[in-house]
Short mmCIF file of C-alpha atoms and ligand atoms in Angstrom, two decimals:
data_model
loop_
_atom_site.label_atom_id
_atom_site.label_comp_id
_atom_site.label_asym_id
_atom_site.label_seq_id
_atom_site.Cartn_x
_atom_site.Cartn_y
_atom_site.Cartn_z
CA MET A 459 0.00 0.00 0.00
CA VAL A 460 1.45 3.39 -0.99
CA LEU A 461 0.85 5.84 1.81
CA SER A 462 -0.63 9.30 1.46
CA ILE A 463 0.55 11.02 4.63
CA LEU A 464 0.37 14.35 6.41
CA LYS A 465 3.29 13.57 8.69
CA GLY A 466 6.09 11.04 8.88
CA ALA A 467 6.36 8.25 11.48
CA ARG A 468 9.56 6.57 12.56
CA ILE A 469 10.71 4.11 15.19
CA LEU A 470 12.73 5.98 17.78
CA ALA A 471 13.82 3.20 20.13
CA THR A 472 13.19 -0.39 21.19
CA GLY A 473 13.23 -2.53 24.36
CA SER A 474 12.59 -6.15 25.25
CA ALA A 475 12.11 -8.46 28.20
CA VAL A 476 12.02 -12.24 28.63
CA PRO A 477 11.54 -14.38 31.75
CA ASP A 478 14.71 -15.59 33.52
CA LEU A 479 13.77 -19.26 33.36
CA SER A 480 15.23 -20.99 30.30
CA ILE A 481 13.98 -24.46 29.29
CA LYS A 482 16.43 -26.29 27.05
CA ASN A 483 15.44 -28.98 24.55
CA GLU A 484 17.02 -31.68 26.71
CA GLU A 485 14.75 -30.69 29.59
CA LEU A 486 11.68 -30.90 27.33
CA SER A 487 12.74 -34.38 26.28
CA GLN A 488 12.17 -35.41 29.91
CA ILE A 489 8.57 -34.21 29.68
CA VAL A 490 7.55 -35.45 26.20
CA ASN A 491 8.92 -37.99 23.72
CA THR A 492 11.27 -35.72 21.78
CA SER A 493 14.97 -34.98 21.41
CA ASN A 494 17.28 -31.99 21.09
CA GLU A 495 18.29 -33.25 17.64
CA TRP A 496 14.69 -33.45 16.37
CA ILE A 497 13.79 -29.97 17.65
CA VAL A 498 16.97 -28.32 16.33
CA ASN A 499 16.73 -30.00 12.91
CA ARG A 500 13.03 -29.24 12.38
CA THR A 501 12.86 -25.78 13.96
CA GLY A 502 16.26 -24.32 14.90
CA ILE A 503 15.04 -23.80 18.48
CA GLN A 504 17.47 -24.66 21.29
CA GLU A 505 15.79 -23.11 24.31
CA ARG A 506 12.85 -20.93 25.26
CA ARG A 507 11.99 -18.65 28.22
CA ILE A 508 8.95 -19.45 30.33
CA LEU A 509 7.21 -17.53 33.14
CA LYS A 510 8.15 -19.24 36.35
CA ASN A 511 6.22 -17.73 39.24
CA LYS A 512 3.08 -15.77 40.04
CA GLU A 513 5.01 -12.50 40.33
CA GLU A 514 5.88 -12.66 36.61
CA SER A 515 3.12 -12.07 34.08
CA ILE A 516 2.37 -10.60 30.70
CA ILE A 517 2.07 -7.23 32.49
CA THR A 518 5.52 -7.39 34.10
CA LEU A 519 7.14 -8.47 30.79
CA ALA A 520 5.30 -5.87 28.69
CA SER A 521 6.01 -3.12 31.23
CA SER A 522 9.69 -3.99 31.50
CA ALA A 523 10.10 -3.96 27.69
CA SER A 524 8.21 -0.63 27.54
CA ILE A 525 10.30 1.04 30.24
CA LYS A 526 13.50 0.00 28.42
CA ALA A 527 12.18 1.36 25.11
CA LEU A 528 11.20 4.66 26.76
CA LYS A 529 14.63 4.90 28.41
CA ASN A 530 16.36 4.23 25.08
CA ALA A 531 14.18 6.97 23.55
CA SER A 532 15.01 9.33 26.49
CA MET A 533 11.27 9.78 26.82
CA ASN A 534 9.05 10.34 29.85
CA PRO A 535 6.04 7.94 30.05
CA LEU A 536 3.82 11.03 30.34
CA ASP A 537 4.77 11.94 26.75
CA ILE A 538 3.08 8.82 25.36
CA ASP A 539 -0.27 9.51 23.63
CA LEU A 540 -1.26 5.91 22.85
CA ILE A 541 -0.25 2.39 23.88
CA ILE A 542 -1.14 -0.53 21.61
CA LEU A 543 -0.53 -3.92 23.18
CA ALA A 544 -0.41 -6.71 20.61
CA THR A 545 -1.24 -9.89 22.47
CA SER A 546 -3.33 -13.02 22.25
CA SER A 547 -2.66 -14.07 25.83
CA PRO A 548 -3.90 -11.17 27.99
CA ASN A 549 -4.39 -11.66 31.73
CA ASP A 550 -7.91 -10.25 31.34
CA LEU A 551 -10.33 -10.95 28.49
CA PHE A 552 -11.21 -7.23 28.52
CA GLY A 553 -7.59 -6.45 27.70
CA SER A 554 -4.23 -5.91 29.40
CA ALA A 555 -3.03 -2.66 27.80
CA ALA A 556 -4.62 -0.49 30.50
CA GLN A 557 -2.69 -2.36 33.20
CA VAL A 558 0.56 -1.71 31.31
CA GLN A 559 -0.41 1.97 31.04
CA ALA A 560 -0.86 2.13 34.83
CA LYS A 561 2.30 0.16 35.64
CA ILE A 562 4.61 2.35 33.55
CA GLY A 563 2.91 5.60 34.63
CA ALA A 564 1.81 6.66 31.15
CA LYS A 565 -1.36 8.16 32.53
CA LYS A 566 -2.04 10.49 29.61
CA ALA A 567 -2.01 7.61 27.12
CA VAL A 568 -5.02 5.89 25.64
CA ALA A 569 -4.39 2.13 25.76
CA PHE A 570 -5.94 -0.81 23.98
CA ASP A 571 -5.15 -4.41 23.04
CA LEU A 572 -4.88 -5.62 19.47
CA THR A 573 -5.40 -9.34 18.95
CA ALA A 574 -3.91 -10.82 15.80
CA ALA A 575 -1.72 -13.65 17.12
CA CYS A 576 1.76 -13.74 15.58
CA SER A 577 0.84 -10.95 13.12
CA GLY A 578 -0.15 -8.69 16.02
CA PHE A 579 3.03 -6.64 16.15
CA VAL A 580 3.01 -5.87 12.41
CA LEU A 581 -0.67 -4.88 12.55
CA SER A 582 -0.04 -2.73 15.62
CA VAL A 583 2.87 -0.86 14.03
CA ILE A 584 0.72 -0.15 10.99
CA THR A 585 -2.20 0.96 13.19
CA ALA A 586 0.10 3.24 15.18
CA ALA A 587 1.54 4.69 11.98
CA GLN A 588 -1.96 5.67 10.81
CA PHE A 589 -2.56 7.71 13.99
CA ILE A 590 0.78 9.49 13.50
CA GLN A 591 0.76 9.91 9.73
CA ASN A 592 -2.73 11.48 9.80
CA GLY A 593 -1.62 13.92 12.53
CA SER A 594 -3.71 12.58 15.46
CA TYR A 595 -0.89 11.55 17.84
CA ASN A 596 2.84 12.20 18.17
CA ASN A 597 4.25 9.47 20.44
CA ILE A 598 3.00 5.89 20.43
CA LEU A 599 4.26 2.88 22.34
CA VAL A 600 3.67 -0.40 20.52
CA VAL A 601 4.22 -3.52 22.62
CA GLY A 602 4.15 -7.12 21.41
CA ALA A 603 3.80 -9.51 24.35
CA ASP A 604 2.65 -13.09 24.67
CA VAL A 605 2.80 -15.80 27.30
CA LEU A 606 1.59 -18.81 25.33
CA SER A 607 3.07 -21.14 27.98
CA LYS A 608 -0.29 -20.53 29.71
CA TRP A 609 -2.16 -22.04 26.74
CA ILE A 610 0.10 -24.89 25.63
CA ASP A 611 -0.72 -28.52 26.28
CA TRP A 612 2.59 -29.51 27.85
CA SER A 613 1.94 -33.16 26.98
CA ASP A 614 1.64 -32.37 23.23
CA ARG A 615 5.13 -32.73 21.72
CA SER A 616 4.03 -31.24 18.40
CA THR A 617 3.39 -27.81 19.94
CA CYS A 618 5.06 -27.54 23.37
CA ILE A 619 8.55 -27.50 21.83
CA LEU A 620 7.81 -24.45 19.71
CA PHE A 621 6.67 -21.62 21.93
CA GLY A 622 8.16 -19.28 24.54
CA ASP A 623 7.15 -16.19 26.54
CA GLY A 624 8.41 -12.64 26.04
CA ALA A 625 7.75 -9.00 25.23
CA GLY A 626 9.21 -6.35 22.95
CA ALA A 627 8.34 -2.67 22.60
CA VAL A 628 8.99 0.19 20.20
CA VAL A 629 8.42 3.92 20.53
CA ILE A 630 7.09 5.41 17.29
CA GLN A 631 7.27 9.18 16.90
CA SER A 632 6.02 11.73 14.41
CA CYS A 633 8.55 13.48 12.18
CA SER A 634 8.67 15.39 8.91
CA LYS A 635 7.35 13.66 5.77
CA GLU A 636 10.90 13.54 4.40
CA GLU A 637 12.07 11.60 7.47
CA ASN A 638 9.18 9.09 7.32
CA GLY A 639 10.48 5.62 8.22
CA ILE A 640 7.32 3.50 7.90
CA LEU A 641 7.26 3.31 4.14
CA GLY A 642 4.37 0.99 3.30
CA PHE A 643 2.46 -2.14 4.19
CA GLN A 644 0.51 -5.10 2.81
CA LEU A 645 -1.99 -7.10 4.91
CA ASN A 646 -4.11 -10.24 4.51
CA THR A 647 -6.60 -12.42 6.36
CA ASN A 648 -8.05 -15.81 5.47
CA GLY A 649 -10.62 -16.76 8.08
CA LYS A 650 -11.60 -19.89 6.17
CA GLU A 651 -8.40 -21.53 7.47
CA ALA A 652 -8.85 -20.31 11.07
CA GLN A 653 -9.01 -23.88 12.37
CA GLN A 654 -5.37 -24.55 11.40
CA LEU A 655 -4.04 -22.63 14.41
CA SER A 656 -6.31 -21.77 17.27
CA ILE A 657 -6.97 -21.50 20.99
CA PRO A 658 -10.63 -22.42 20.63
CA TYR A 659 -13.42 -21.59 23.05
CA LYS A 660 -15.58 -24.60 23.81
CA GLU A 661 -18.99 -24.52 25.39
CA ASN A 662 -20.04 -27.00 28.05
CA ASP A 663 -23.54 -28.27 28.62
CA ILE A 664 -24.75 -26.54 31.72
CA ASP A 665 -27.13 -28.30 33.99
CA SER A 666 -28.50 -25.27 35.76
CA LYS A 667 -31.38 -25.30 38.16
CA HIS A 668 -32.58 -22.21 36.27
CA SER A 669 -32.38 -23.82 32.82
CA HIS A 670 -36.17 -23.66 32.44
CA LEU A 671 -35.82 -19.84 32.62
CA LEU A 672 -32.41 -19.10 31.12
CA HIS A 673 -30.71 -21.08 28.38
CA ILE A 674 -27.15 -19.93 28.95
CA ASN A 675 -24.20 -21.85 27.60
CA GLN A 676 -20.80 -21.23 29.13
CA GLY A 677 -17.45 -22.79 28.53
CA ARG A 678 -13.71 -22.20 28.55
CA PHE A 679 -10.78 -21.77 26.25
CA GLN A 680 -8.94 -24.96 25.29
CA HIS A 681 -5.23 -25.60 24.70
CA LEU A 682 -3.48 -24.25 21.62
CA TYR A 683 -4.13 -26.44 18.55
CA MET A 684 -1.97 -26.30 15.43
CA ASN A 685 -1.81 -28.21 12.16
CA GLY A 686 1.95 -27.72 11.79
CA LYS A 687 2.25 -28.94 8.20
CA GLU A 688 -0.54 -26.69 6.91
CA VAL A 689 0.75 -23.65 8.81
CA TYR A 690 4.24 -24.30 7.43
CA LYS A 691 2.93 -24.51 3.85
CA PHE A 692 0.85 -21.35 4.35
CA ALA A 693 3.81 -19.37 5.69
CA VAL A 694 6.35 -20.30 3.01
CA SER A 695 3.86 -19.77 0.17
CA GLN A 696 2.04 -16.60 1.28
CA VAL A 697 4.67 -14.53 3.08
CA PRO A 698 6.93 -14.10 0.00
CA ILE A 699 3.89 -12.96 -2.03
CA SER A 700 3.02 -10.35 0.61
CA ILE A 701 6.62 -9.10 0.72
CA LEU A 702 6.87 -8.88 -3.07
CA LYS A 703 3.56 -7.00 -3.36
CA CYS A 704 4.68 -4.52 -0.70
CA LEU A 705 8.15 -3.98 -2.17
CA THR A 706 6.73 -3.61 -5.68
CA SER A 707 4.31 -0.90 -4.51
CA LEU A 708 7.32 0.97 -3.12
CA ASN A 709 9.52 0.40 -6.19
CA ILE A 710 12.09 -1.46 -4.08
CA LEU A 711 13.77 -4.62 -5.37
CA PRO A 712 14.27 -7.51 -2.91
CA GLU A 713 18.03 -7.36 -3.49
CA ASN A 714 18.06 -3.75 -2.34
CA ILE A 715 16.82 -4.43 1.18
CA GLN A 716 19.32 -4.72 4.02
CA TRP A 717 17.35 -6.90 6.47
CA LEU A 718 14.61 -9.52 6.43
CA LEU A 719 12.90 -9.65 9.83
CA LEU A 720 10.22 -12.34 9.87
CA HIS A 721 8.10 -13.59 12.74
CA GLN A 722 10.44 -15.99 14.52
CA ALA A 723 8.47 -19.24 14.12
CA ASN A 724 10.90 -21.70 12.58
CA GLU A 725 14.41 -21.34 11.13
CA ARG A 726 13.35 -23.37 8.08
CA ILE A 727 10.52 -20.90 7.37
CA LEU A 728 12.93 -17.93 7.56
CA HIS A 729 15.27 -19.52 5.01
CA ALA A 730 12.52 -20.79 2.71
CA VAL A 731 10.98 -17.30 2.49
CA ALA A 732 14.39 -15.69 1.89
CA ASN A 733 15.19 -18.29 -0.82
CA ARG A 734 11.95 -17.61 -2.67
CA LEU A 735 12.84 -13.92 -2.77
CA SER A 736 16.52 -14.55 -3.61
CA ILE A 737 17.48 -12.72 -0.43
CA THR A 738 20.84 -13.92 0.86
CA SER A 739 20.83 -15.63 4.25
CA ASN A 740 23.21 -13.05 5.79
CA LYS A 741 20.29 -10.58 5.64
CA ILE A 742 18.01 -12.76 7.80
CA ILE A 743 17.57 -11.57 11.38
CA SER A 744 17.12 -14.63 13.58
CA ASN A 745 17.21 -15.24 17.32
CA LEU A 746 14.62 -17.99 17.64
CA ASN A 747 17.27 -20.47 18.75
CA LYS A 748 17.20 -18.69 22.14
CA TYR A 749 13.51 -17.91 22.57
CA GLY A 750 11.38 -20.15 20.31
CA ASN A 751 8.20 -18.64 18.93
CA THR A 752 7.13 -15.79 21.24
CA SER A 753 4.14 -14.89 19.02
CA ALA A 754 3.49 -11.11 18.94
CA ALA A 755 6.74 -10.50 20.84
CA SER A 756 9.08 -12.24 18.42
CA ILE A 757 9.63 -9.39 15.93
CA PRO A 758 10.23 -6.58 18.44
CA ILE A 759 12.55 -8.78 20.55
CA ALA A 760 14.59 -9.64 17.43
CA LEU A 761 14.62 -5.99 16.32
CA ASP A 762 15.82 -4.87 19.74
CA GLU A 763 18.63 -7.44 19.73
CA ALA A 764 19.70 -6.57 16.17
CA LEU A 765 19.96 -2.91 17.22
CA LYS A 766 21.89 -3.79 20.37
CA ASP A 767 24.27 -5.86 18.21
CA LYS A 768 24.69 -2.78 15.98
CA LYS A 769 23.64 -4.75 12.89
CA ILE A 770 21.15 -2.16 11.66
CA LYS A 771 22.59 1.10 10.32
CA LYS A 772 21.05 4.46 9.42
CA ASP A 773 18.84 4.31 6.28
CA ASP A 774 18.82 0.49 6.20
CA ILE A 775 15.61 -0.94 4.78
CA ILE A 776 14.08 -3.66 6.95
CA VAL A 777 11.31 -5.86 5.55
CA VAL A 778 9.18 -7.03 8.47
CA SER A 779 6.55 -9.77 8.05
CA GLY A 780 4.24 -11.43 10.54
CA PHE A 781 2.13 -14.53 9.98
CA GLY A 782 0.02 -16.82 12.07
CA ALA A 783 -3.40 -17.60 13.48
CA GLY A 784 -6.43 -16.10 11.82
CA LEU A 785 -4.97 -16.86 9.42
CA THR A 786 -3.39 -13.42 9.23
CA TRP A 787 -0.20 -12.29 7.53
CA GLY A 788 1.34 -9.08 6.33
CA THR A 789 4.38 -6.95 5.71
CA VAL A 790 5.56 -3.53 6.79
CA VAL A 791 8.64 -1.94 5.20
CA ILE A 792 10.67 0.18 7.60
CA GLN A 793 13.61 2.46 6.96
CA TRP A 794 15.84 2.94 10.00
CA LYS A 795 16.38 6.64 10.57
CA TYR A 796 19.04 6.81 13.32
N1 LIG B 1879 9.72 -34.67 18.66
C1 LIG B 1879 9.88 -35.80 17.95
N2 LIG B 1879 9.02 -36.17 16.98
C2 LIG B 1879 7.98 -35.36 16.74
C3 LIG B 1879 7.77 -34.16 17.45
C4 LIG B 1879 8.69 -33.84 18.44
N3 LIG B 1879 8.59 -32.71 19.18
N4 LIG B 1879 6.66 -33.56 16.97
C5 LIG B 1879 6.18 -34.34 15.99
N5 LIG B 1879 6.98 -35.42 15.86
C6 LIG B 1879 6.86 -36.54 14.91
C7 LIG B 1879 5.46 -36.70 14.40
O1 LIG B 1879 4.67 -37.47 15.27
C8 LIG B 1879 5.73 -37.41 13.09
O2 LIG B 1879 5.93 -38.76 13.34
P1 LIG B 1879 5.38 -39.89 12.32
O3 LIG B 1879 6.11 -39.61 11.02
O4 LIG B 1879 5.77 -41.15 12.98
O5 LIG B 1879 3.92 -39.67 12.23
C9 LIG B 1879 7.05 -36.83 12.62
O6 LIG B 1879 7.67 -36.28 13.79
C10 LIG B 1879 6.90 -35.73 11.60
O7 LIG B 1879 5.94 -34.83 12.07
P2 LIG B 1879 5.48 -33.61 11.23
O8 LIG B 1879 4.40 -32.86 11.95
O9 LIG B 1879 5.21 -34.09 9.82
O10 LIG B 1879 6.83 -32.76 11.23
P3 LIG B 1879 7.20 -31.49 10.41
O11 LIG B 1879 8.39 -31.73 9.61
O12 LIG B 1879 5.99 -30.89 9.71
O13 LIG B 1879 7.62 -30.48 11.57
C11 LIG B 1879 6.76 -28.59 12.73
C12 LIG B 1879 6.69 -30.09 12.55
C13 LIG B 1879 5.72 -28.17 13.76
C14 LIG B 1879 8.15 -28.22 13.24
C15 LIG B 1879 6.51 -27.89 11.37
O14 LIG B 1879 5.36 -28.43 10.77
C16 LIG B 1879 6.36 -26.41 11.48
O15 LIG B 1879 7.28 -25.70 11.84
N6 LIG B 1879 5.16 -25.87 11.16
C17 LIG B 1879 4.91 -24.46 11.25
C18 LIG B 1879 4.68 -24.14 12.67
C19 LIG B 1879 4.65 -22.69 12.94
O16 LIG B 1879 5.50 -21.98 12.49
N7 LIG B 1879 3.67 -22.27 13.71
C20 LIG B 1879 3.55 -20.95 14.17
C21 LIG B 1879 3.08 -20.04 13.14
S1 LIG B 1879 2.74 -18.55 13.93
#
């Protein structure tokens, strides 16, 4: 999508936070019938971080990542106009963003959750950019945070090896049109394949003494379900198309990008997408060996680490794509401005 903008938007700074507890593949092989070799060969994952006690939560992770991002931006929390929390594992079905707002002291900020699974961070950055590029807000905190350890069936070897908990945050600020760093985007949804990756809600039959008056069905959310093969095929076929459409609309050739930052789901997916676009593997940003798939947090954590490692330089073009449940997938092209 080619943007028609009143103002520019650019990412000012990043921050991230993961739980202290690391679970290595060998430890998982004591819980389910798997092996370090199988997990590394099929996914590239070596360890993941998991919430360990009741003091840690999605709120503490998201707040810690946010405070680091604000510090790196030399910004007071009171300067934030809007907080968007991308998450599919809130600690409250009504949303968790307001709790993050309170915890970091950003009391002037409007705060809401955005639920789009592993595409949540990309969608949130694009949403934030709209508020800035149309002149509504100046400073927006976008946080991607998920704690899918709460929703995994830890006896299911096909899923429990894949996921980890974490949070990443970026501060997006308004700037002149010439300095705009969020260049364009391309988004997709295919709800017909929603069943391939889901945390479904299931209703129970309720035997209520009031059932002759009120026919109310209630239930609960189930464990995460995934058809791994279908999700794999979807990602490697659709993500390159989204990236190409987005780059074409911006007149950028794949060989002219500096970095490919995909949702950190599986090392094989990262390389398959890069191969299809003839992007060399030294341009792939990857840290999933340490954290597994942290859903909406994976892209901002990887971005934060790439910046800390001084990989990304001023004016570098970073192609960022998210994909996952929904099914949802999409691309945002960012130019680094610092
Ligand atoms: N350890 C050992 N064996 C395992 C295993 C595990 N953790 N999980 C599955 N297996 C077994 C299966 O039971 C199967 O055995 P069988 O051949 O005897 O039936 C065999 O390994 C192959 O399973 P399969 O599901 O075909 O493996 P795969 O090559 O498709 O890899 C995934 C599985 C999950 C790694 C892969 O499908 C994938 O990465 N999918 C995308 C997932 C994803 O990215 N999701 C998030 C998107 S946001």
